[in-house]
Short mmCIF file of N, CA and C in Angstrom, two decimals:
data_model
loop_
_atom_site.label_atom_id
_atom_site.label_comp_id
_atom_site.label_asym_id
_atom_site.label_seq_id
_atom_site.Cartn_x
_atom_site.Cartn_y
_atom_site.Cartn_z
N ASN A 1 28.07 -8.52 -20.96
CA ASN A 1 27.82 -8.38 -19.37
C ASN A 1 28.24 -7.09 -18.85
N GLU A 2 29.56 -6.26 -19.35
CA GLU A 2 29.70 -4.84 -19.28
C GLU A 2 28.61 -4.22 -19.25
N TRP A 3 28.15 -4.11 -20.50
CA TRP A 3 27.03 -3.38 -20.57
C TRP A 3 25.90 -3.21 -19.86
N LEU A 4 25.32 -4.53 -19.07
CA LEU A 4 24.32 -4.67 -18.07
C LEU A 4 24.76 -4.23 -17.32
N ARG A 5 26.03 -4.79 -16.67
CA ARG A 5 26.47 -3.94 -15.37
C ARG A 5 26.40 -2.35 -15.21
N PHE A 6 26.65 -1.77 -16.43
CA PHE A 6 26.78 -0.23 -16.35
C PHE A 6 25.31 0.18 -16.73
N LEU A 7 24.58 -0.37 -17.32
CA LEU A 7 23.24 0.49 -17.16
C LEU A 7 22.52 -0.19 -15.97
N ARG A 8 23.07 -1.09 -15.33
CA ARG A 8 21.92 -1.30 -14.15
C ARG A 8 22.62 -0.47 -12.86
N ALA A 9 23.91 0.02 -13.24
CA ALA A 9 24.26 0.60 -11.82
C ALA A 9 23.86 2.08 -12.20
N LEU A 10 23.43 2.56 -13.16
CA LEU A 10 22.86 4.13 -13.27
C LEU A 10 22.03 4.33 -12.47
N PRO A 11 21.98 5.50 -12.00
CA PRO A 11 20.65 5.98 -11.21
C PRO A 11 19.45 6.12 -11.65
N GLU A 12 18.34 5.84 -11.05
CA GLU A 12 16.96 6.08 -11.54
C GLU A 12 16.76 7.43 -12.14
N GLY A 13 15.84 7.90 -12.70
CA GLY A 13 15.67 9.57 -12.83
C GLY A 13 16.13 10.59 -13.59
N MET A 14 17.16 9.85 -14.47
CA MET A 14 17.89 10.72 -14.65
C MET A 14 17.40 11.68 -15.67
N SER A 15 18.49 12.97 -15.68
CA SER A 15 17.59 13.88 -16.50
C SER A 15 17.73 13.96 -17.95
N LYS A 16 16.99 14.48 -18.95
CA LYS A 16 16.76 14.43 -19.98
C LYS A 16 18.39 14.60 -20.86
N ALA A 17 19.29 15.59 -20.31
CA ALA A 17 20.42 15.74 -20.91
C ALA A 17 21.42 14.89 -20.53
N GLN A 18 21.22 14.03 -19.35
CA GLN A 18 22.12 12.67 -19.25
C GLN A 18 21.65 11.83 -20.20
N MET A 19 20.48 11.37 -20.06
CA MET A 19 19.77 10.39 -20.83
C MET A 19 20.20 10.35 -22.58
N GLN A 20 20.05 11.49 -23.11
CA GLN A 20 20.58 12.08 -24.22
C GLN A 20 21.90 11.91 -24.36
N SER A 21 22.75 12.36 -23.64
CA SER A 21 24.27 12.50 -23.61
C SER A 21 24.74 10.53 -23.81
N LEU A 22 24.19 10.13 -22.96
CA LEU A 22 24.26 8.48 -22.75
C LEU A 22 23.94 7.72 -24.18
N ASP A 23 23.04 8.47 -24.61
CA ASP A 23 22.38 7.80 -25.90
C ASP A 23 23.23 8.09 -27.33
N ASN A 24 23.37 9.13 -27.07
CA ASN A 24 24.50 10.17 -28.37
C ASN A 24 25.82 9.44 -28.22
N THR A 25 26.19 8.87 -26.85
CA THR A 25 27.47 8.45 -26.94
C THR A 25 27.09 6.65 -27.27
N PHE A 26 26.54 6.24 -26.66
CA PHE A 26 26.69 4.72 -26.93
C PHE A 26 25.24 4.14 -27.39
N HIS A 27 24.51 4.63 -28.00
CA HIS A 27 23.40 4.60 -28.85
C HIS A 27 22.79 2.96 -28.70
N PHE A 28 22.18 3.34 -27.06
CA PHE A 28 21.44 2.32 -26.47
C PHE A 28 20.02 2.22 -26.88
N THR A 29 19.59 3.10 -27.68
CA THR A 29 17.82 3.27 -28.02
C THR A 29 18.09 2.32 -29.31
N THR A 30 19.23 2.01 -30.30
CA THR A 30 19.38 1.37 -31.29
C THR A 30 19.97 0.22 -31.31
N SER A 31 20.10 -0.39 -30.27
CA SER A 31 20.79 -1.89 -29.86
C SER A 31 20.09 -2.67 -30.31
N GLY A 32 20.72 -3.69 -30.57
CA GLY A 32 20.22 -4.95 -31.29
C GLY A 32 20.34 -6.11 -30.59
N ASN A 33 20.76 -5.62 -29.29
CA ASN A 33 20.81 -6.88 -28.04
C ASN A 33 19.34 -6.38 -27.17
N SER A 34 18.31 -7.38 -27.16
CA SER A 34 17.43 -7.39 -26.32
C SER A 34 17.52 -6.94 -25.10
N GLU A 35 18.84 -7.62 -24.25
CA GLU A 35 18.82 -7.66 -22.87
C GLU A 35 19.46 -5.92 -22.55
N ILE A 36 20.21 -5.82 -23.38
CA ILE A 36 20.79 -4.32 -23.62
C ILE A 36 19.45 -3.27 -23.62
N LEU A 37 18.95 -3.40 -24.87
CA LEU A 37 17.95 -2.57 -24.68
C LEU A 37 16.62 -2.72 -23.80
N PHE A 38 16.47 -3.60 -23.22
CA PHE A 38 15.56 -3.97 -21.98
C PHE A 38 16.20 -2.64 -20.67
N ALA A 39 17.34 -3.30 -20.56
CA ALA A 39 17.76 -2.66 -19.48
C ALA A 39 17.91 -0.86 -19.69
N TRP A 40 18.09 -0.58 -21.15
CA TRP A 40 17.74 0.88 -21.33
C TRP A 40 16.55 1.42 -21.06
N LEU A 41 15.63 0.49 -21.85
CA LEU A 41 14.44 1.13 -21.58
C LEU A 41 13.67 1.10 -20.12
N MET A 42 14.25 0.41 -19.22
CA MET A 42 13.62 0.77 -18.15
C MET A 42 14.58 2.24 -17.48
N HIS A 43 15.24 2.76 -17.81
CA HIS A 43 15.74 3.99 -17.47
C HIS A 43 15.09 4.84 -18.35
N VAL A 44 14.55 4.64 -19.77
CA VAL A 44 13.87 5.73 -20.53
C VAL A 44 12.72 5.83 -19.91
N VAL A 45 11.76 4.72 -19.65
CA VAL A 45 10.64 4.91 -18.55
C VAL A 45 11.07 5.48 -17.34
N SER A 46 11.68 4.98 -16.31
CA SER A 46 11.71 5.96 -15.03
C SER A 46 12.34 7.47 -15.27
N SER A 47 12.92 7.84 -16.29
CA SER A 47 13.61 9.10 -16.70
C SER A 47 12.38 9.74 -17.30
N LYS A 48 11.44 9.19 -18.03
CA LYS A 48 10.55 9.85 -19.02
C LYS A 48 11.03 10.39 -20.32
N TYR A 49 12.15 9.68 -20.58
CA TYR A 49 13.09 9.96 -21.92
C TYR A 49 12.15 9.76 -23.06
N GLU A 50 11.26 11.00 -23.73
CA GLU A 50 10.41 10.58 -24.73
C GLU A 50 11.06 10.35 -25.89
N PRO A 51 12.34 10.85 -26.40
CA PRO A 51 12.99 10.67 -27.52
C PRO A 51 13.06 9.18 -27.84
N ALA A 52 13.18 8.27 -26.60
CA ALA A 52 13.05 6.97 -27.05
C ALA A 52 12.02 6.18 -26.80
N TYR A 53 10.77 6.75 -26.66
CA TYR A 53 9.50 6.15 -26.56
C TYR A 53 9.04 5.40 -27.64
N PRO A 54 9.50 5.81 -29.12
CA PRO A 54 9.18 4.67 -30.10
C PRO A 54 9.65 3.51 -30.07
N ALA A 55 11.11 3.76 -29.59
CA ALA A 55 11.72 2.69 -29.61
C ALA A 55 11.08 1.58 -28.18
N LEU A 56 10.51 2.18 -27.77
CA LEU A 56 10.04 1.39 -26.17
C LEU A 56 8.90 0.85 -26.90
N LYS A 57 7.78 1.48 -27.48
CA LYS A 57 6.67 0.88 -28.11
C LYS A 57 6.86 -0.38 -29.21
N ASN A 58 8.20 -0.24 -30.00
CA ASN A 58 8.37 -1.10 -30.88
C ASN A 58 9.02 -2.55 -29.80
N PHE A 59 9.63 -2.29 -29.06
CA PHE A 59 10.24 -3.07 -28.40
C PHE A 59 8.91 -4.17 -27.96
N LEU A 60 8.17 -3.46 -27.16
CA LEU A 60 6.98 -4.12 -26.32
C LEU A 60 5.85 -4.86 -27.66
N ASN A 61 5.88 -3.98 -28.58
CA ASN A 61 5.10 -4.84 -29.81
C ASN A 61 5.90 -6.17 -30.38
N GLU A 62 7.31 -6.06 -30.36
CA GLU A 62 8.00 -7.03 -31.08
C GLU A 62 8.59 -8.00 -30.06
N ILE A 63 8.69 -7.45 -28.73
CA ILE A 63 9.11 -8.93 -28.13
C ILE A 63 7.81 -9.41 -26.98
N GLY A 64 8.02 -10.29 -27.03
CA GLY A 64 6.59 -10.77 -25.78
C GLY A 64 7.00 -11.46 -24.77
N ARG A 65 8.52 -11.71 -24.48
CA ARG A 65 8.92 -12.24 -23.34
C ARG A 65 8.52 -11.74 -22.22
N ARG A 66 8.05 -12.42 -21.17
CA ARG A 66 7.38 -11.81 -20.11
C ARG A 66 8.35 -11.61 -19.12
N LYS A 67 9.81 -11.64 -19.33
CA LYS A 67 10.58 -11.32 -18.35
C LYS A 67 10.99 -9.67 -18.60
N PHE A 68 10.74 -9.54 -19.90
CA PHE A 68 10.73 -7.90 -20.62
C PHE A 68 9.84 -7.29 -20.03
N VAL A 69 8.76 -7.95 -20.40
CA VAL A 69 7.50 -7.12 -20.39
C VAL A 69 6.84 -6.85 -19.28
N LYS A 70 6.63 -7.61 -18.53
CA LYS A 70 6.03 -7.40 -17.01
C LYS A 70 6.77 -5.96 -16.50
N PRO A 71 8.32 -6.17 -16.29
CA PRO A 71 8.97 -4.99 -15.53
C PRO A 71 8.60 -3.95 -16.35
N LEU A 72 8.68 -3.50 -17.57
CA LEU A 72 8.67 -2.20 -18.24
C LEU A 72 7.11 -1.83 -17.86
N TYR A 73 6.07 -2.75 -18.04
CA TYR A 73 4.91 -2.28 -17.47
C TYR A 73 4.77 -1.74 -16.29
N ALA A 74 5.41 -2.24 -15.39
CA ALA A 74 5.34 -2.35 -13.97
C ALA A 74 5.90 -0.68 -13.57
N GLU A 75 7.17 -0.33 -14.45
CA GLU A 75 7.91 0.87 -14.42
C GLU A 75 6.74 2.04 -15.00
N MET A 76 6.32 1.73 -16.12
CA MET A 76 5.06 2.77 -16.52
C MET A 76 4.02 3.05 -15.63
N LEU A 77 3.60 2.02 -15.21
CA LEU A 77 2.37 1.83 -14.22
C LEU A 77 2.64 2.63 -12.81
N LYS A 78 3.95 3.18 -12.78
CA LYS A 78 4.08 4.06 -11.55
C LYS A 78 3.62 5.53 -11.55
N SER A 79 3.59 5.86 -12.83
CA SER A 79 3.35 7.40 -12.84
C SER A 79 1.79 7.52 -13.79
N PRO A 80 1.01 8.50 -13.78
CA PRO A 80 -0.34 8.83 -14.46
C PRO A 80 0.06 8.73 -15.78
N GLU A 81 0.81 9.46 -16.14
CA GLU A 81 1.28 10.14 -17.87
C GLU A 81 2.02 8.16 -17.83
N GLY A 82 2.67 7.86 -17.50
CA GLY A 82 3.35 6.34 -17.60
C GLY A 82 2.10 5.09 -17.82
N THR A 83 0.98 5.41 -17.10
CA THR A 83 -0.04 4.64 -17.38
C THR A 83 -0.77 5.06 -18.50
N LEU A 84 -0.71 6.34 -18.84
CA LEU A 84 -1.48 6.57 -20.16
C LEU A 84 -0.82 5.60 -21.53
N LEU A 85 0.79 5.86 -21.23
CA LEU A 85 1.73 5.18 -22.25
C LEU A 85 1.31 3.54 -22.11
N ALA A 86 1.42 3.01 -21.15
CA ALA A 86 0.98 1.86 -21.33
C ALA A 86 0.03 1.05 -21.71
N LYS A 87 -1.44 1.78 -21.34
CA LYS A 87 -2.40 1.65 -22.31
C LYS A 87 -2.30 1.82 -23.44
N GLU A 88 -1.78 2.71 -23.77
CA GLU A 88 -1.38 2.99 -25.51
C GLU A 88 -0.55 2.08 -26.01
N ILE A 89 0.06 1.44 -25.31
CA ILE A 89 1.30 0.26 -26.32
C ILE A 89 0.34 -0.71 -26.27
N TYR A 90 -0.28 -1.07 -25.01
CA TYR A 90 -0.78 -2.86 -24.89
C TYR A 90 -1.86 -2.72 -25.88
N LYS A 91 -2.50 -1.68 -26.21
CA LYS A 91 -3.73 -1.86 -27.18
C LYS A 91 -3.45 -2.39 -28.68
N SER A 92 -1.98 -2.21 -29.01
CA SER A 92 -1.37 -2.75 -30.17
C SER A 92 -0.51 -4.31 -29.93
N ALA A 93 -0.18 -3.90 -28.93
CA ALA A 93 0.87 -5.11 -28.42
C ALA A 93 0.32 -6.68 -27.85
N ARG A 94 -1.02 -6.17 -27.16
CA ARG A 94 -1.42 -7.60 -26.39
C ARG A 94 -1.70 -8.72 -27.09
N ASN A 95 -2.14 -8.43 -28.59
CA ASN A 95 -2.20 -9.64 -29.42
C ASN A 95 -1.00 -10.60 -29.80
N ASN A 96 0.00 -9.96 -29.90
CA ASN A 96 1.67 -10.46 -29.97
C ASN A 96 2.05 -11.21 -28.42
N TYR A 97 1.23 -11.19 -27.44
CA TYR A 97 1.74 -11.92 -26.22
C TYR A 97 1.36 -12.96 -26.01
N HIS A 98 2.18 -14.17 -25.80
CA HIS A 98 1.48 -14.97 -25.05
C HIS A 98 0.05 -15.39 -24.00
N PHE A 99 -0.28 -15.98 -23.89
CA PHE A 99 -1.45 -15.90 -23.08
C PHE A 99 -1.48 -15.58 -21.53
N ILE A 100 -0.55 -16.03 -21.11
CA ILE A 100 0.19 -15.85 -20.02
C ILE A 100 0.81 -14.57 -19.87
N THR A 101 1.33 -13.93 -20.50
CA THR A 101 1.57 -12.69 -20.35
C THR A 101 0.65 -11.56 -20.53
N GLN A 102 -0.16 -12.03 -21.47
CA GLN A 102 -1.77 -11.29 -21.47
C GLN A 102 -2.23 -10.95 -20.16
N GLN A 103 -2.53 -12.53 -19.66
CA GLN A 103 -2.81 -12.17 -18.05
C GLN A 103 -2.45 -11.34 -17.38
N THR A 104 -1.34 -11.44 -17.20
CA THR A 104 -0.36 -10.98 -16.28
C THR A 104 -0.74 -9.51 -16.41
N VAL A 105 -0.50 -8.63 -17.76
CA VAL A 105 -0.68 -7.54 -17.77
C VAL A 105 -2.04 -6.78 -17.84
N ASP A 106 -2.85 -7.63 -18.10
CA ASP A 106 -4.34 -7.36 -18.24
C ASP A 106 -4.67 -7.10 -16.49
N GLU A 107 -4.00 -8.03 -15.54
CA GLU A 107 -3.87 -7.82 -14.05
C GLU A 107 -3.47 -6.63 -13.54
N MET A 108 -2.27 -6.19 -14.14
CA MET A 108 -1.58 -5.21 -13.81
C MET A 108 -2.33 -3.88 -14.05
N LEU A 109 -2.65 -3.91 -15.33
CA LEU A 109 -3.61 -3.12 -15.91
C LEU A 109 -4.77 -2.28 -15.38
N SER A 110 -5.64 -3.18 -14.48
CA SER A 110 -6.55 -3.28 -13.84
C SER A 110 -6.42 -3.07 -12.60
N GLY A 111 -5.34 -3.01 -12.01
CA GLY A 111 -5.09 -2.45 -10.76
C GLY A 111 -5.15 -3.55 -9.69
N LYS A 112 -5.11 -5.07 -10.19
CA LYS A 112 -5.22 -6.11 -9.09
C LYS A 112 -3.89 -6.43 -8.82
#
């Protein structure tokens, strides 16, 4: 709970140096805890921290829970480069998702 509180209190749009320092110190990108990794990946997307994009792709391909998937795609869709990344990831991840999650992301990506 302390890690989640810490991650949720971090500001959006941190610099690459700040993200790298946090990750080097606390190893969030390699966390085995889905809740912690999700909270970290939300910052990865908002900060455009590219070194953690492979972890983001892996997470979205392996974890199909809508509570994680929807907010991450929503965050990616806030920028043109994020939208491209979301579409790229979704191509490989879609079949791993429950039908309702597929519908949700399909609607998000179509702009509905």
